C-alpha positions as semicolon CSV with decimal commas, in nm:
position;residue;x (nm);y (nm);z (nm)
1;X;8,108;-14,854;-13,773
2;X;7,823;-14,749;-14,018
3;X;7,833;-15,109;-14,183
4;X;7,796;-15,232;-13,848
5;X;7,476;-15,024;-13,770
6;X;7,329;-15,037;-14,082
7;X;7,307;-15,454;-14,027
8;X;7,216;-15,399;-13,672
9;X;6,910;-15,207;-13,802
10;X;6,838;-15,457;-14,085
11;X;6,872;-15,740;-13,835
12;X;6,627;-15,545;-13,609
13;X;6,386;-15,535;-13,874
14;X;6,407;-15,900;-13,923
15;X;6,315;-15,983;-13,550
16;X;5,996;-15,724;-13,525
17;X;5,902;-15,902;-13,870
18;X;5,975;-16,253;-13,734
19;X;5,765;-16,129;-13,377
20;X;5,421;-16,329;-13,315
21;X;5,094;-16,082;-13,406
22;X;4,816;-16,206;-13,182
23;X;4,526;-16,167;-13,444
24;X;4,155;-16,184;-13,325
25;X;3,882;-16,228;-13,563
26;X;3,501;-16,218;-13,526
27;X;3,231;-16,407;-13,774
28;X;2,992;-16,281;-13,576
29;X;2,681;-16,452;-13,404
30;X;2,556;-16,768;-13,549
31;X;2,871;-16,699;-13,801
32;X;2,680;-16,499;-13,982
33;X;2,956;-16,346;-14,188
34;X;3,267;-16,477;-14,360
35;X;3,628;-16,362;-14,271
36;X;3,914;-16,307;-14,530
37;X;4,278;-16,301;-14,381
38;X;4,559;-16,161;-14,499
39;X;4,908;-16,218;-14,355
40;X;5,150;-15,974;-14,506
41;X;4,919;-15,662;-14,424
42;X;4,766;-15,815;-14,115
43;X;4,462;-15,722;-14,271
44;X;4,059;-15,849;-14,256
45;X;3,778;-15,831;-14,450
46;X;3,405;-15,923;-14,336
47;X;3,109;-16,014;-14,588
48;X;2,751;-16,108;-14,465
49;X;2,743;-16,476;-14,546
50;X;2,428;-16,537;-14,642
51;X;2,476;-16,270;-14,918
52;X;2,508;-16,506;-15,224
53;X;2,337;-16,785;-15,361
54;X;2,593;-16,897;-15,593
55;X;2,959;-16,799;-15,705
56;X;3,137;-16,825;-16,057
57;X;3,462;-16,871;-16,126
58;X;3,556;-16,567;-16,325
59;X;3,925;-16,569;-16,419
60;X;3,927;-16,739;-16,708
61;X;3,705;-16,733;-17,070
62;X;3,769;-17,130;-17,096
63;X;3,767;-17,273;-16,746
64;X;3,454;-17,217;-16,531
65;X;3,333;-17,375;-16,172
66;X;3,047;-17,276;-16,003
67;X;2,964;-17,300;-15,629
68;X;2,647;-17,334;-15,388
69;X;2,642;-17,153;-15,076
70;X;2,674;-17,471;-14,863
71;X;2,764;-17,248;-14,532
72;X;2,430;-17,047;-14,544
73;X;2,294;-17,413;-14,510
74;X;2,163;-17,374;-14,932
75;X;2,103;-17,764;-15,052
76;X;2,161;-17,876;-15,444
77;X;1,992;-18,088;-15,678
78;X;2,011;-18,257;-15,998
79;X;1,672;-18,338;-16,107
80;X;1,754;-18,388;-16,432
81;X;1,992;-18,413;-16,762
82;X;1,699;-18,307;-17,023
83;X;1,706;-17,975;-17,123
84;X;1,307;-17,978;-17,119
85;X;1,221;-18,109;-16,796
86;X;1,318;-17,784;-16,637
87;X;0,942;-17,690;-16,723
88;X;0,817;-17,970;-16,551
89;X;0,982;-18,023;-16,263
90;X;0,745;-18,111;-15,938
91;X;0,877;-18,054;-15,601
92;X;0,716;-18,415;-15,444
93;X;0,999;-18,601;-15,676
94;X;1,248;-18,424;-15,404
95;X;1,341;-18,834;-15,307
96;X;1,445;-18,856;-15,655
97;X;1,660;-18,633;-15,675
98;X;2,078;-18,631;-15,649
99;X;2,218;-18,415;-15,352
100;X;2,556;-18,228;-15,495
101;X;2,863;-18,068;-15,301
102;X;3,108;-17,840;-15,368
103;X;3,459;-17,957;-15,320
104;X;3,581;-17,839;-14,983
105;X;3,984;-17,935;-15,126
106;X;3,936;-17,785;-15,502
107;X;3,792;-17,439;-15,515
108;X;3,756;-17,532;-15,904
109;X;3,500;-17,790;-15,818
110;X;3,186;-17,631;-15,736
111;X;2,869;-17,865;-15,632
112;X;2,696;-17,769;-15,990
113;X;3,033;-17,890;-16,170
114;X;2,973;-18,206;-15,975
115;X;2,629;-18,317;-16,191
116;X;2,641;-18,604;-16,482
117;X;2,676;-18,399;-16,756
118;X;3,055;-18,414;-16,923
119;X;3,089;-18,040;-16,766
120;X;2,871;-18,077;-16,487
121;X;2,550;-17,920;-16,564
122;X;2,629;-17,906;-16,975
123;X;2,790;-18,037;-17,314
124;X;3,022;-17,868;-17,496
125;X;2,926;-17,761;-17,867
126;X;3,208;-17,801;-18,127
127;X;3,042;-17,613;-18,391
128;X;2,984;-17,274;-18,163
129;X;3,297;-17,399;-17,897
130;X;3,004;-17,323;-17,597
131;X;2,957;-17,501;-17,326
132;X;2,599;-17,546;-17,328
133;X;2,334;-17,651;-17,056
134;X;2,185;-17,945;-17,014
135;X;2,114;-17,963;-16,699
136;X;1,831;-17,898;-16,457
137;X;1,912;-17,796;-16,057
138;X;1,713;-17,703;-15,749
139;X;1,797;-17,510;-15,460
140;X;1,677;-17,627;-15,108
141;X;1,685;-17,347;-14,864
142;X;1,663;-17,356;-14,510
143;X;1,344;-17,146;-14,462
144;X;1,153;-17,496;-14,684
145;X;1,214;-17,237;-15,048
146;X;1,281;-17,393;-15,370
147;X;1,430;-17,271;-15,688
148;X;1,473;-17,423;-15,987
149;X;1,821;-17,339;-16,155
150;X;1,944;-17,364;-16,583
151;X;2,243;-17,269;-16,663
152;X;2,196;-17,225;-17,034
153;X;2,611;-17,147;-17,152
154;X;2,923;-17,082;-17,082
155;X;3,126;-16,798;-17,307
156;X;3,335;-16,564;-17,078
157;X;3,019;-16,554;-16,850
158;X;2,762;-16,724;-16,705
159;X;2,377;-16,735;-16,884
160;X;2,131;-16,882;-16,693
161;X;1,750;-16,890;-16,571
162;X;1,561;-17,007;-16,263
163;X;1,209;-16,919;-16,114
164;X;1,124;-16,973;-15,737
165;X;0,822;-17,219;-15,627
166;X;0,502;-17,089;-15,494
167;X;0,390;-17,280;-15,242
168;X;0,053;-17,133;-15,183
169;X;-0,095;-17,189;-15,557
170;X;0,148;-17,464;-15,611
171;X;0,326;-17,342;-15,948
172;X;0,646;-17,192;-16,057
173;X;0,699;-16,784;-16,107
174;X;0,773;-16,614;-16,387
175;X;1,140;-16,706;-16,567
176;X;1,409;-16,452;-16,464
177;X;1,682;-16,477;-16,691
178;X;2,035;-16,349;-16,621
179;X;2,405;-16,317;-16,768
180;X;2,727;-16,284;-16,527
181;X;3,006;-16,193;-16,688
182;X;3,367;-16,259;-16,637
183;X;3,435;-15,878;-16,644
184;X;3,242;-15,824;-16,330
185;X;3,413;-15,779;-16,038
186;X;3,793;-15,745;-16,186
187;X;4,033;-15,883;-16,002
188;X;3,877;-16,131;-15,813
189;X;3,828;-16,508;-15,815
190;X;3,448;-16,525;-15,813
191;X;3,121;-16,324;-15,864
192;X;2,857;-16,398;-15,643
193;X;2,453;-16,399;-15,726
194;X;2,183;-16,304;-15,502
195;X;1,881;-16,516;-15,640
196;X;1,646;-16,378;-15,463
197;X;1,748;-16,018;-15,526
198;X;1,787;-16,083;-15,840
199;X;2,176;-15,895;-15,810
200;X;2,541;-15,938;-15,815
201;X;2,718;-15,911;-15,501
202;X;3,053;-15,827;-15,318
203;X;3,145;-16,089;-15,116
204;X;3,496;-16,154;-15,117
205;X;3,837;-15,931;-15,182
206;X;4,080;-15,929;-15,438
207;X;4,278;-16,215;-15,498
208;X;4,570;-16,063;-15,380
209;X;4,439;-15,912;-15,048
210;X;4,335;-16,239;-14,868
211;X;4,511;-16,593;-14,770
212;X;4,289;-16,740;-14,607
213;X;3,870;-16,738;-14,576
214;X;3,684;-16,816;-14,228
215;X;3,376;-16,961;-14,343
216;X;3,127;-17,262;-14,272
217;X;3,163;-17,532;-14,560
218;X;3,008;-17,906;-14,574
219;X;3,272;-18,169;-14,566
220;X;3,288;-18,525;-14,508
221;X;3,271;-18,606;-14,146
222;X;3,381;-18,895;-13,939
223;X;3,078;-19,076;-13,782
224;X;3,048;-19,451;-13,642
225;X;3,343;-19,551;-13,867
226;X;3,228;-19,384;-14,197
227;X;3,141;-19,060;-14,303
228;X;2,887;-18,830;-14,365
229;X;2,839;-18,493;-14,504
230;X;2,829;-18,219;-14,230
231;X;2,846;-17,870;-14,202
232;X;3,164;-17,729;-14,018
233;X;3,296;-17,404;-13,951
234;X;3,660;-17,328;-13,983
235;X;3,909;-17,249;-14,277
236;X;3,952;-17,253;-14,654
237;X;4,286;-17,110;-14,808
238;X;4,323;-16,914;-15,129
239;X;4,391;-17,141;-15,459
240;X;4,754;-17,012;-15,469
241;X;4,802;-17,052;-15,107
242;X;4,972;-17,355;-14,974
243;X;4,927;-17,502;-14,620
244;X;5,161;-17,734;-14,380
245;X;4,964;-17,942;-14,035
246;X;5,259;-17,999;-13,819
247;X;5,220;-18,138;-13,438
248;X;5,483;-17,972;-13,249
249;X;5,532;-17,700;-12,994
250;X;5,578;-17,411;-13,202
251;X;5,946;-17,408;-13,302
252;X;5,905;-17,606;-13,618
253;X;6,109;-17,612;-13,942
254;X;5,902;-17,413;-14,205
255;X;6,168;-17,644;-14,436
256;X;6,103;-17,985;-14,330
257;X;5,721;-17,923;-14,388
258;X;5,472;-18,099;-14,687
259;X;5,297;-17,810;-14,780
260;X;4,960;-17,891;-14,922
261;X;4,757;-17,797;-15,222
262;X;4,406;-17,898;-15,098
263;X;4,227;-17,595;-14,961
264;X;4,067;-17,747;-14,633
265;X;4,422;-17,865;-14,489
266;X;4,380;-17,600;-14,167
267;X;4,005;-17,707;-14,219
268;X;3,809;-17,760;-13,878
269;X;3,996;-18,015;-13,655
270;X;4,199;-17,759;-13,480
271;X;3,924;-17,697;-13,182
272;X;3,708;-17,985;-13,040
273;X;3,409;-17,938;-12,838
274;X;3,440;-18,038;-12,478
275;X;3,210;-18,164;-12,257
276;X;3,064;-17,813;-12,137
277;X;2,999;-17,772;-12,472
278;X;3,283;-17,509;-12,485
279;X;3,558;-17,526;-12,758
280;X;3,936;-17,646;-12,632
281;X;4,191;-17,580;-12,903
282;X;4,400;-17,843;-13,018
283;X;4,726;-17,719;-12,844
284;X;5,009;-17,924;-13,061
285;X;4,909;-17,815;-13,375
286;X;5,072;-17,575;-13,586
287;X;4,992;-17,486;-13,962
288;X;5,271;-17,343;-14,215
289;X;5,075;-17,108;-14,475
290;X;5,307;-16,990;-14,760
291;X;5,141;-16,735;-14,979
292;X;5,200;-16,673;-15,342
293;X;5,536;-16,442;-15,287
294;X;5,651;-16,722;-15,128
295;X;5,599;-16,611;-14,730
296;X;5,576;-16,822;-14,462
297;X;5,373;-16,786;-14,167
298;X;5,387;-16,968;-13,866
299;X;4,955;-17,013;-13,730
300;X;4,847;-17,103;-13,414
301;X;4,544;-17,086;-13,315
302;X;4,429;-16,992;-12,923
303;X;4,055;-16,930;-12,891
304;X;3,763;-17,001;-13,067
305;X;3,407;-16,905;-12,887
306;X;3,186;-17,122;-13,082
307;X;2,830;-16,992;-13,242
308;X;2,765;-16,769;-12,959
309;X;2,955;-16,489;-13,034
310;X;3,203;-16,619;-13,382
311;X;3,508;-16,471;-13,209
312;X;3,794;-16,666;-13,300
313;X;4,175;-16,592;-13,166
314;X;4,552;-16,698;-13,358
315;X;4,937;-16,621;-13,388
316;X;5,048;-16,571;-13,628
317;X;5,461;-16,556;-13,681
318;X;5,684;-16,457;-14,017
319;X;5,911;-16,729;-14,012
320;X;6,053;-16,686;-14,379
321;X;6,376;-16,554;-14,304
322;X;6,408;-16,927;-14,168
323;X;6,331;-17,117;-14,538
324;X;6,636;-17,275;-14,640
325;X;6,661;-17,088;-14,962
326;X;6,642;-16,759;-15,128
327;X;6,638;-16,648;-15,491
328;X;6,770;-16,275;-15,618
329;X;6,639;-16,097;-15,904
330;X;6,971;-16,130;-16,065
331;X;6,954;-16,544;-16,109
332;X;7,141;-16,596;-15,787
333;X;7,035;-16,798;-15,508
334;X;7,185;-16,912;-15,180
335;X;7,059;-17,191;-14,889
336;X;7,203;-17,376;-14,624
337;X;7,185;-17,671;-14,378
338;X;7,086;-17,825;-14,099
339;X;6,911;-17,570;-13,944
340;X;6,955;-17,555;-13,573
341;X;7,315;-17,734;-13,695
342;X;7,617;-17,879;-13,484
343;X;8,013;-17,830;-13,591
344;X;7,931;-17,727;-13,907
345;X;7,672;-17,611;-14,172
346;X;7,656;-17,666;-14,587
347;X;7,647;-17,367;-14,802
348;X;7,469;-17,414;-15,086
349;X;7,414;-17,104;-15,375
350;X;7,426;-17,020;-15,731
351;X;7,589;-16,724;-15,837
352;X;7,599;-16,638;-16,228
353;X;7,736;-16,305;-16,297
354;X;7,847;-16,146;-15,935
355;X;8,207;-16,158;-15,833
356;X;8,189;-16,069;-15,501
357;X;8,018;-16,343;-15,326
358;X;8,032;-16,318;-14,895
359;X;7,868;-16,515;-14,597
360;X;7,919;-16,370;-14,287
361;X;7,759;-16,495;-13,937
362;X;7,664;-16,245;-13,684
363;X;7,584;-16,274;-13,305
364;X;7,313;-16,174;-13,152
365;X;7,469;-15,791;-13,063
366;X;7,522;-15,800;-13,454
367;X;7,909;-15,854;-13,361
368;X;8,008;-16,022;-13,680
369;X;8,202;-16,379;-13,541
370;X;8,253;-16,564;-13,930
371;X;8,318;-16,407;-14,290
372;X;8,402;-16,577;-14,594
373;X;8,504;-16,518;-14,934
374;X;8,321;-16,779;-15,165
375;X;8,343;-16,866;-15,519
376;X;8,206;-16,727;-15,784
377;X;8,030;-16,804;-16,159
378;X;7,871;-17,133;-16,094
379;X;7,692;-17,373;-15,876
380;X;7,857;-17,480;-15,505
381;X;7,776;-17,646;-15,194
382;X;8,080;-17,541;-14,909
383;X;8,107;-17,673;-14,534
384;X;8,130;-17,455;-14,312
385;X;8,275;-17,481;-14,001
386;X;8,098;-17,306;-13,671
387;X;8,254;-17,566;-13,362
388;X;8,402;-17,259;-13,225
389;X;8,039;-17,085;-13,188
390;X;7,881;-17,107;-12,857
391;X;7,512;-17,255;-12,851
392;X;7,271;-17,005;-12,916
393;X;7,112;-16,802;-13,244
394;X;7,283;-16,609;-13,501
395;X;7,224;-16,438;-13,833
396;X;7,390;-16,573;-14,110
397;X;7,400;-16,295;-14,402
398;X;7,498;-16,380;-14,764
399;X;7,617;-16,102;-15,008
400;X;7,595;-16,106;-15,404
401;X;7,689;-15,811;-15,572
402;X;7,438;-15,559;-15,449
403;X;7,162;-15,807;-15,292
404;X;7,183;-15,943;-14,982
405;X;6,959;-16,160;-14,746
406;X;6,970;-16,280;-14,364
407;X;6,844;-16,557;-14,213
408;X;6,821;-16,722;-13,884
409;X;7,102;-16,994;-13,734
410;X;7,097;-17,178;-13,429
411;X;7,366;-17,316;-13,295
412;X;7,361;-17,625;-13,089
């Protein structure tokens, strides 16, 4: 009788975590700030978005990408791959010079690691193993500012200089010269610079609080049968995060899904602008974000209220008692298949040191209506017949040793 409880409570905790959350979010106004997600916690985190200038990757002393604020509407130049002509560089050659983009799929491919130099905006120096600047920028800011940008190395930081153009007696200000290192900001991606300030800022959480980011990014938009670069509003995912688009109704297999590295696959198509000038959301469509502990989450989206007010609305749904397959610290690991299934299912596990190995199938009520004793020490896949269960969902629990999961069967 205790057994029996005991799984009725554990199978109790698996509904409540497999429940929809209706999440509501807000970028505020004119989307003036950016929203960090995270699933497992439910949890947000707001930063003014028009905060930073420019972010560095900072978790690593050898790899390095550095990013424009494209959703604060900040434009970037190359005006030039001579070190010197950052002292001369004249505002009415703007036509001459090259507009650069971050890289709305690869968060390592910031707009200034786009330029012409071998690294983007520098060479790398084999005698001193620096990556060294070569390469002159300008901002373009909304407001009609302009500052010129050098980033002058690379060596577990970020050295660079950059001055801001007076347009009343037509020169350049005074150099300011700054160093970001890696070490700011542990435990996050990037570190963000204020130019204009003249500061570091906050402006994202740590990597492991936050899945996905709510934020305006320039990407390349259908128009007359090509493309062109636009700004959108919508979603980025974190770099570990992968992301499945799937049209159905909302009872999708989190296993039959292509889960995607690129960080814009959520992206911006999943509201459309109607003719009111109001925003419908794309009803069929369903994305399958599995985070870095491999979770799966089931998002839908159901409101978004446009610049007005930023107020966005989703649910989201824990659907990874549902993945096929599950691994226990002790090497072992168990799946099965088809999932709804007819007649019969496959077993499939691993087991290399337990010698009890169990699957059981529970109804509903948590009245157990299968068990079986499997085999042990080694690798099997076993039918299993269930033509004698009625249509409907079960729980299918498998046992090794002292670790046990549960996942979700239907029945057809």
């Amino acid at each position: 009788m205790k057994t029996k409880l005991l799984f009725i409570a554990l199978f109790s905790i698996t509904l409540i975590s497999n429940a929809q959350q209706a999440v509501n979010l807000s970028m505020g106004a004119d989307y003036a700030n950016e929203v960090f997600y995270d699933f497992s916690e439910n949890e947000s985190y707001s930063y003014t978005a028009a905060d930073w200038d420019i972010a560095f990757l900072r978790t690593s002393a050898y790899a390095f990408a550095t990013r424009i604020n494209d959703g604060a509407g900040i434009e970037l130049f190359e005006v030039s791959t001579t070190p010197s002509d950052y002292a001369t560089v004249d505002i009415a050659n703007e036509a001459n010079w090259t507009q650069l983009y971050n890289s709305d799929t690869d968060w390592m491919l910031g707009a200034f690691d786009q330029g012409t130099a071998s690294y983007g905006w520098g060479e790398y120096n084999p005698t001193t193993h620096v990556v060294e600047g070569t390469t002159t920028f300008v901002l373009k800011y909304e407001d009609g500012t302009y500052r010129k940008f050098f980033i002058e190395d690379f060596y577990s930081g970020y050295t660079f200089k950059y001055s801001t153009w007076d347009a009343t007696n037509q020169t350049w200000s005074t150099d300011v010269t700054e160093t970001v290192a890696n070490t700011s900001n542990p435990n996050r991606i990037f570190n963000y610079y204020n130019l204009a300030d003249e500061a570091e800022v906050m402006a994202e959480p740590e990597a492991t609080a936050w899945d996905l980011k709510f934020t305006r990014f320039t990407t390349d938009y259908p128009y007359n049968g090509t493309t062109m670069k636009y700004t959108v509003t919508g979603v980025l995912h974190h770099p570990d995060v992968t992301v499945a688009e799937n049209t159905e109704n909302g009872a999708g297999d989190p296993n039959a899904q292509t889960y995607m590295t690129e960080i814009n696959t959520i992206g911006y198509d999943w509201k459309v602008l109607n003719a009111s000038y109001q925003y419908d959301i794309v009803s069929d469509m369903y994305y399958y974000v599995k985070d870095v502990d491999n979770n799966v989450y089931r998002l839908h989206f159901t409101s978004f209220e446009g610049s007005s007010t930023g107020n966005l609305s989703f649910n989201a749904e824990d659907v990874t008692s549902q993945l096929s397959v599950t691994n226990f610290d002790n090497g072992d690991s168990f799946g099965f298949y088809p999932n709804p299934a007819q007649g019969q299912i496959e077993i499939l596990y691993e087991n290399q040191i337990s010698t009890d190995v169990n699957v059981a199938i529970y109804s509903m009520t948590g009245q157990k209506v299968l068990e079986k004793e499997l085999k042990n020490d080694g690798f099997y896949n076993q039918k299993l017949d269930i033509s004698h269960l009625n249509t409907g969902n079960y729980v299918i629990k498998f046992s090794t040793g002292n670790q046990s999961t549960t996942k979700k069967l239907i029945v057809q």
